[in-house]
Amino acid sequence: MSDETSFLTPEVTSMPRFSGIRTFMRLPYEPEVQERDFVVLGAPFDTSASYRAGTRFGPEGIRRISSLLRPANVFHKIKPSEFLNGVDGGDIMVIPGNTEASHRNITAHVKAWAEKGAVPIVLGGDHSITLPELRALSSVHGPLSLLHFDAHGDTWDDYWGEKYTHGTPFRRAVEEGLIDPYRSVQIGMRGTVYHPNDLDEARKLGFLVITADEMREIGLQETMRRALERIGESKVFLTFDIDFLDPAFAPGTGTPEIAGFTSAEAQGMLRQLTDIHLVGCDLVEVLPALDSAEITTLTGATLVFEFLSLLAVHKQRTTSSSFSHSK
């Protein structure tokens, strides 16, 4: 891909990584909606959190530490900038205390970029932001498959009588017809719950739920095989709650649960997703104020780079296939 169409970042030989404006991986900052392969957006909203607040600073923290990342993925043997044309679109306007208006803004902004062909990669924020993202993307692509990494199912009906919190987005998404639960997977559920049969509610909605205990019993490779089989060839939204990881690897989050997964295990699982048709993704619940030595924000930024790498691999394959058919 030529320099005119690839995203460009300053070389470390000309500008140290700790300098410059804090966009994600020092991507060009382009707040105006335009045709791109992807856009990184911040959704700094945490009014819907049920315990610790502060994830509104997640996008800022992830962007800041992302300058540490280098541009090539050794595992996939790819440099995303050679295949993808993307930008950092900045933060979406949210209104603290007003969930409805903030969600409406997120939906409008994400939809505008998606209609231009960009795959939105959204940095949260609490997990309620995924619902308006799904509203936006389903209006463009139709009902989606959901691939959900989390310690919690987030399919409760309400919190304190409130229907729109970070514990309810995926029940609302099913009710609104935004996702196909029979093509969707929830991975990593663990920890205490309000009722012994809580996870059965998600299964009744149609989700394939693979708990942390089940994952350790069947193994991570089999877990991902089942997830990929479930998703098939459908269009996929990938949502990653940082509390999927054990607090030892991601202390900076609002509702931590022990007995989670390592950052290496999470990275390895994401790297198996090269065959999915990804149309949007987010990484949520990073809370920098409770982080230690920026390990949570660094992990979040690195996992977002894995999202970008998946898009690049898909673009590489598509480009190679088109070239092959044109010969």
Short mmCIF file of C-alpha atoms in Angstrom, two decimals:
data_model
loop_
_atom_site.label_atom_id
_atom_site.label_comp_id
_atom_site.label_asym_id
_atom_site.label_seq_id
_atom_site.Cartn_x
_atom_site.Cartn_y
_atom_site.Cartn_z
CA MET A 1 0.00 0.00 0.00
CA SER A 2 1.33 3.45 -0.88
CA ASP A 3 2.15 6.15 1.63
CA GLU A 4 -0.85 8.11 0.35
CA THR A 5 -3.29 5.48 1.59
CA SER A 6 -1.56 4.00 4.62
CA PHE A 7 -1.70 5.51 8.08
CA LEU A 8 1.58 7.10 9.01
CA THR A 9 3.20 7.41 12.42
CA PRO A 10 6.42 9.22 13.27
CA GLU A 11 9.51 7.04 13.20
CA VAL A 12 11.18 6.65 16.59
CA THR A 13 14.45 7.66 14.98
CA SER A 14 13.02 11.10 14.25
CA MET A 15 10.69 11.52 17.24
CA PRO A 16 10.92 9.61 20.54
CA ARG A 17 7.85 7.58 21.45
CA PHE A 18 7.22 9.60 24.59
CA SER A 19 6.69 12.80 22.60
CA GLY A 20 3.90 14.00 20.37
CA ILE A 21 0.12 14.26 20.65
CA ARG A 22 -1.46 11.29 22.41
CA THR A 23 -3.54 9.66 19.72
CA PHE A 24 -3.71 5.87 19.61
CA MET A 25 -0.26 4.68 18.48
CA ARG A 26 0.29 8.24 17.23
CA LEU A 27 -2.23 7.83 14.44
CA PRO A 28 -3.26 10.97 12.57
CA TYR A 29 -6.02 12.83 14.44
CA GLU A 30 -9.02 13.22 12.14
CA PRO A 31 -12.27 14.11 13.93
CA GLU A 32 -14.14 14.67 10.67
CA VAL A 33 -15.99 11.57 9.46
CA GLN A 34 -14.39 10.24 6.28
CA GLU A 35 -13.69 7.08 4.31
CA ARG A 36 -11.14 4.94 6.14
CA ASP A 37 -10.51 1.26 6.84
CA PHE A 38 -10.81 1.85 10.57
CA VAL A 39 -11.22 4.58 13.15
CA VAL A 40 -10.25 4.59 16.81
CA LEU A 41 -12.79 6.45 18.94
CA GLY A 42 -13.01 7.19 22.64
CA ALA A 43 -16.26 6.85 24.58
CA PRO A 44 -15.31 8.28 28.01
CA PHE A 45 -18.59 7.45 29.73
CA ASP A 46 -18.87 5.73 33.13
CA THR A 47 -22.20 6.90 34.55
CA SER A 48 -23.59 3.37 34.15
CA ALA A 49 -20.93 1.69 36.31
CA SER A 50 -22.33 -0.22 39.27
CA TYR A 51 -19.34 -0.05 41.63
CA ARG A 52 -16.16 1.94 40.94
CA ALA A 53 -16.31 5.01 38.72
CA GLY A 54 -13.38 6.32 36.71
CA THR A 55 -13.41 4.45 33.40
CA ARG A 56 -14.18 7.76 31.73
CA PHE A 57 -10.40 8.19 31.80
CA GLY A 58 -9.83 4.84 30.10
CA PRO A 59 -9.50 6.20 26.53
CA GLU A 60 -6.98 8.81 27.65
CA GLY A 61 -4.89 6.24 29.53
CA ILE A 62 -4.91 3.73 26.69
CA ARG A 63 -3.92 6.33 24.15
CA ARG A 64 -1.09 7.64 26.33
CA ILE A 65 0.59 4.27 26.86
CA SER A 66 -0.07 3.14 23.27
CA SER A 67 2.86 5.26 22.11
CA LEU A 68 5.03 2.50 23.59
CA LEU A 69 3.78 0.03 20.99
CA ARG A 70 5.79 -0.66 17.86
CA PRO A 71 4.07 -0.97 14.47
CA ALA A 72 4.67 -4.63 13.50
CA ASN A 73 3.02 -7.82 14.76
CA VAL A 74 5.57 -10.62 14.92
CA PHE A 75 3.01 -13.39 15.44
CA HIS A 76 1.01 -12.54 12.31
CA LYS A 77 4.14 -11.28 10.53
CA ILE A 78 2.32 -8.17 9.45
CA LYS A 79 2.61 -4.42 9.76
CA PRO A 80 -0.97 -3.14 9.85
CA SER A 81 0.01 0.25 8.44
CA GLU A 82 0.95 -1.44 5.16
CA PHE A 83 -2.61 -2.69 4.63
CA LEU A 84 -4.90 -0.37 6.56
CA ASN A 85 -5.80 3.27 6.20
CA GLY A 86 -6.94 4.45 9.63
CA VAL A 87 -7.09 7.40 11.99
CA ASP A 88 -7.84 8.35 15.56
CA GLY A 89 -11.16 10.17 15.46
CA GLY A 90 -10.91 11.49 19.00
CA ASP A 91 -13.56 11.21 21.70
CA ILE A 92 -17.30 11.05 21.21
CA MET A 93 -19.22 13.72 23.12
CA VAL A 94 -20.78 12.22 26.23
CA ILE A 95 -22.73 13.87 29.05
CA PRO A 96 -21.94 12.71 32.59
CA GLY A 97 -25.11 11.62 34.32
CA ASN A 98 -27.16 11.38 31.13
CA THR A 99 -27.04 7.84 29.80
CA GLU A 100 -29.73 8.30 27.16
CA ALA A 101 -28.15 11.36 25.54
CA SER A 102 -24.64 9.89 25.72
CA HIS A 103 -25.77 6.63 24.13
CA ARG A 104 -27.58 8.57 21.43
CA ASN A 105 -24.37 10.47 20.61
CA ILE A 106 -22.32 7.27 20.54
CA THR A 107 -24.80 5.64 18.16
CA ALA A 108 -24.83 8.62 15.78
CA HIS A 109 -21.05 8.97 15.74
CA VAL A 110 -20.26 5.29 15.26
CA LYS A 111 -22.92 4.95 12.58
CA ALA A 112 -21.52 7.91 10.63
CA TRP A 113 -18.06 6.31 10.47
CA ALA A 114 -19.46 2.85 9.68
CA GLU A 115 -21.49 4.25 6.78
CA LYS A 116 -18.19 5.51 5.33
CA GLY A 117 -16.80 1.98 5.46
CA ALA A 118 -14.68 2.32 8.60
CA VAL A 119 -14.48 -0.40 11.22
CA PRO A 120 -14.96 1.45 14.54
CA ILE A 121 -12.62 0.49 17.38
CA VAL A 122 -14.00 2.12 20.51
CA LEU A 123 -12.13 2.68 23.77
CA GLY A 124 -14.33 2.73 26.87
CA GLY A 125 -15.74 3.76 29.19
CA ASP A 126 -18.04 1.35 30.99
CA HIS A 127 -19.62 -1.59 29.21
CA SER A 128 -22.92 0.18 28.64
CA ILE A 129 -21.30 1.90 25.63
CA THR A 130 -21.44 -1.34 23.64
CA LEU A 131 -25.23 -1.11 23.32
CA PRO A 132 -25.23 2.14 21.32
CA GLU A 133 -22.34 0.81 19.23
CA LEU A 134 -24.42 -2.24 18.38
CA ARG A 135 -27.38 -0.01 17.52
CA ALA A 136 -25.18 1.87 15.08
CA LEU A 137 -23.54 -1.13 13.45
CA SER A 138 -26.67 -3.25 13.18
CA SER A 139 -28.36 -0.38 11.34
CA VAL A 140 -25.56 -0.61 8.76
CA HIS A 141 -24.85 -4.36 8.69
CA GLY A 142 -27.99 -6.01 10.09
CA PRO A 143 -28.07 -8.16 13.24
CA LEU A 144 -24.56 -9.14 14.32
CA SER A 145 -22.84 -12.00 16.06
CA LEU A 146 -21.39 -11.00 19.40
CA LEU A 147 -18.04 -12.31 20.59
CA HIS A 148 -17.85 -11.28 24.23
CA PHE A 149 -14.82 -11.66 26.52
CA ASP A 150 -15.74 -10.81 30.10
CA ALA A 151 -15.95 -11.98 33.70
CA HIS A 152 -19.64 -11.03 33.69
CA GLY A 153 -22.45 -11.84 31.29
CA ASP A 154 -24.00 -8.35 31.44
CA THR A 155 -27.42 -9.82 30.66
CA TRP A 156 -29.23 -8.81 33.84
CA ASP A 157 -32.63 -7.24 33.30
CA ASP A 158 -31.92 -4.20 35.45
CA TYR A 159 -29.83 -2.67 38.20
CA TRP A 160 -31.86 -0.86 40.89
CA GLY A 161 -34.72 -0.70 38.44
CA GLU A 162 -32.51 0.90 35.76
CA LYS A 163 -32.58 -0.86 32.38
CA TYR A 164 -29.46 0.77 30.93
CA THR A 165 -26.33 0.05 32.96
CA HIS A 166 -23.05 -1.74 32.32
CA GLY A 167 -24.66 -4.93 33.62
CA THR A 168 -27.56 -4.99 31.14
CA PRO A 169 -26.40 -4.15 27.57
CA PHE A 170 -26.63 -7.59 26.02
CA ARG A 171 -30.15 -8.35 27.22
CA ARG A 172 -31.19 -5.03 25.69
CA ALA A 173 -29.27 -5.89 22.49
CA VAL A 174 -31.19 -9.16 22.15
CA GLU A 175 -34.52 -7.45 22.88
CA GLU A 176 -33.81 -4.80 20.26
CA GLY A 177 -32.78 -7.36 17.64
CA LEU A 178 -29.26 -5.94 17.33
CA ILE A 179 -27.50 -9.28 17.71
CA ASP A 180 -28.30 -12.88 16.91
CA PRO A 181 -27.75 -14.70 20.24
CA TYR A 182 -27.69 -18.07 18.48
CA ARG A 183 -24.58 -16.88 16.63
CA SER A 184 -23.05 -15.28 19.71
CA VAL A 185 -20.61 -16.38 22.41
CA GLN A 186 -19.81 -15.19 25.91
CA ILE A 187 -16.41 -16.31 27.19
CA GLY A 188 -14.81 -16.17 30.63
CA MET A 189 -17.72 -15.75 33.04
CA ARG A 190 -16.77 -16.28 36.68
CA GLY A 191 -17.10 -14.84 40.18
CA THR A 192 -19.99 -14.36 42.56
CA VAL A 193 -23.46 -13.67 41.21
CA TYR A 194 -26.84 -12.61 42.58
CA HIS A 195 -28.49 -15.97 41.97
CA PRO A 196 -26.99 -19.45 41.43
CA ASN A 197 -28.71 -19.69 38.04
CA ASP A 198 -27.71 -16.24 36.76
CA LEU A 199 -25.74 -17.58 33.81
CA ASP A 200 -28.68 -19.70 32.72
CA GLU A 201 -30.51 -16.47 31.90
CA ALA A 202 -27.95 -15.74 29.17
CA ARG A 203 -28.30 -19.29 27.85
CA LYS A 204 -32.09 -18.89 27.76
CA LEU A 205 -31.59 -15.80 25.62
CA GLY A 206 -29.68 -18.01 23.18
CA PHE A 207 -26.04 -17.27 23.97
CA LEU A 208 -23.35 -19.91 24.05
CA VAL A 209 -21.79 -19.28 27.47
CA ILE A 210 -18.37 -20.75 28.23
CA THR A 211 -17.41 -20.06 31.82
CA ALA A 212 -13.86 -19.68 33.08
CA ASP A 213 -14.14 -23.06 34.80
CA GLU A 214 -15.31 -24.70 31.58
CA MET A 215 -12.52 -23.04 29.63
CA ARG A 216 -9.92 -24.52 31.92
CA GLU A 217 -11.55 -27.93 31.64
CA ILE A 218 -11.70 -28.02 27.83
CA GLY A 219 -8.64 -25.84 27.12
CA LEU A 220 -8.32 -22.47 25.43
CA GLN A 221 -7.85 -23.90 21.93
CA GLU A 222 -11.09 -25.87 22.17
CA THR A 223 -12.81 -22.81 23.62
CA MET A 224 -11.92 -20.77 20.57
CA ARG A 225 -12.81 -23.62 18.22
CA ARG A 226 -16.32 -23.68 19.69
CA ALA A 227 -16.57 -19.90 19.49
CA LEU A 228 -15.52 -19.84 15.83
CA GLU A 229 -17.91 -22.67 15.00
CA ARG A 230 -20.75 -20.75 16.64
CA ILE A 231 -19.98 -17.52 14.81
CA GLY A 232 -19.48 -19.10 11.41
CA GLU A 233 -19.33 -16.63 8.53
CA SER A 234 -21.52 -13.99 10.11
CA LYS A 235 -20.52 -10.39 10.73
CA VAL A 236 -19.02 -10.04 14.18
CA PHE A 237 -18.78 -7.42 16.89
CA LEU A 238 -15.97 -8.17 19.33
CA THR A 239 -16.25 -6.70 22.82
CA PHE A 240 -13.48 -7.15 25.38
CA ASP A 241 -14.00 -6.21 29.01
CA ILE A 242 -10.60 -5.88 30.66
CA ASP A 243 -11.89 -7.71 33.75
CA PHE A 244 -11.74 -10.87 31.65
CA LEU A 245 -8.17 -10.81 32.92
CA ASP A 246 -7.20 -11.66 36.46
CA PRO A 247 -6.69 -8.59 38.68
CA ALA A 248 -3.01 -9.52 38.90
CA PHE A 249 -2.76 -8.64 35.20
CA ALA A 250 -5.39 -5.89 35.08
CA PRO A 251 -5.88 -4.25 38.49
CA GLY A 252 -7.24 -1.04 36.98
CA THR A 253 -10.88 -1.93 36.49
CA GLY A 254 -14.19 -1.29 38.18
CA THR A 255 -15.48 -4.76 39.04
CA PRO A 256 -12.50 -7.12 39.30
CA GLU A 257 -12.94 -10.88 39.74
CA ILE A 258 -10.24 -13.28 40.89
CA ALA A 259 -9.27 -16.46 39.01
CA GLY A 260 -9.18 -14.76 35.64
CA PHE A 261 -6.86 -15.14 32.69
CA THR A 262 -3.39 -13.87 31.98
CA SER A 263 -2.61 -11.22 29.40
CA ALA A 264 -0.71 -13.83 27.39
CA GLU A 265 -3.74 -16.15 27.35
CA ALA A 266 -6.02 -13.33 26.20
CA GLN A 267 -3.60 -12.30 23.47
CA GLY A 268 -3.32 -15.90 22.31
CA MET A 269 -7.09 -16.28 22.07
CA LEU A 270 -7.46 -13.09 20.05
CA ARG A 271 -4.75 -14.24 17.67
CA GLN A 272 -6.91 -17.23 16.69
CA LEU A 273 -9.61 -14.98 15.23
CA THR A 274 -8.12 -14.30 11.80
CA ASP A 275 -11.05 -15.96 10.02
CA ILE A 276 -13.86 -13.86 11.51
CA HIS A 277 -15.60 -11.03 9.65
CA LEU A 278 -15.02 -8.21 12.12
CA VAL A 279 -17.16 -5.08 11.61
CA GLY A 280 -16.59 -3.41 14.96
CA CYS A 281 -14.94 -3.88 18.34
CA ASP A 282 -14.36 -2.22 21.65
CA LEU A 283 -12.25 -2.52 24.77
CA VAL A 284 -13.93 -1.36 27.96
CA GLU A 285 -13.73 -0.94 31.73
CA VAL A 286 -10.13 0.28 32.00
CA LEU A 287 -9.85 2.44 35.11
CA PRO A 288 -6.45 4.19 35.18
CA ALA A 289 -6.78 5.63 38.70
CA LEU A 290 -6.66 2.11 40.14
CA ASP A 291 -3.96 0.85 37.79
CA SER A 292 -0.46 -0.11 38.84
CA ALA A 293 2.53 0.96 36.72
CA GLU A 294 0.13 1.32 33.76
CA ILE A 295 -0.07 -2.45 33.28
CA THR A 296 -3.82 -2.38 32.69
CA THR A 297 -3.69 0.44 30.16
CA LEU A 298 -0.71 -1.18 28.43
CA THR A 299 -2.55 -4.48 28.21
CA GLY A 300 -5.62 -2.71 26.87
CA ALA A 301 -3.60 -0.85 24.25
CA THR A 302 -1.81 -4.04 23.19
CA LEU A 303 -5.08 -5.93 22.81
CA VAL A 304 -6.44 -3.11 20.65
CA PHE A 305 -3.33 -3.51 18.50
CA GLU A 306 -4.31 -7.17 18.16
CA PHE A 307 -7.71 -6.00 16.88
CA LEU A 308 -5.93 -3.89 14.28
CA SER A 309 -3.75 -6.83 13.34
CA LEU A 310 -6.83 -9.00 12.72
CA LEU A 311 -8.21 -6.33 10.39
CA ALA A 312 -4.88 -6.15 8.60
CA VAL A 313 -4.67 -9.91 8.12
CA HIS A 314 -8.21 -9.91 6.70
CA LYS A 315 -7.35 -7.03 4.35
CA GLN A 316 -4.14 -8.78 3.28
CA ARG A 317 -6.05 -11.95 2.43
CA THR A 318 -8.76 -10.02 0.58
CA THR A 319 -6.17 -8.09 -1.41
CA SER A 320 -4.23 -11.26 -2.28
CA SER A 321 -7.43 -13.05 -3.28
CA SER A 322 -8.55 -10.16 -5.51
CA PHE A 323 -5.12 -10.02 -7.16
CA SER A 324 -5.16 -13.76 -7.75
CA HIS A 325 -8.60 -13.66 -9.37
CA SER A 326 -7.64 -10.74 -11.59
CA LYS A 327 -4.69 -12.59 -13.13
#
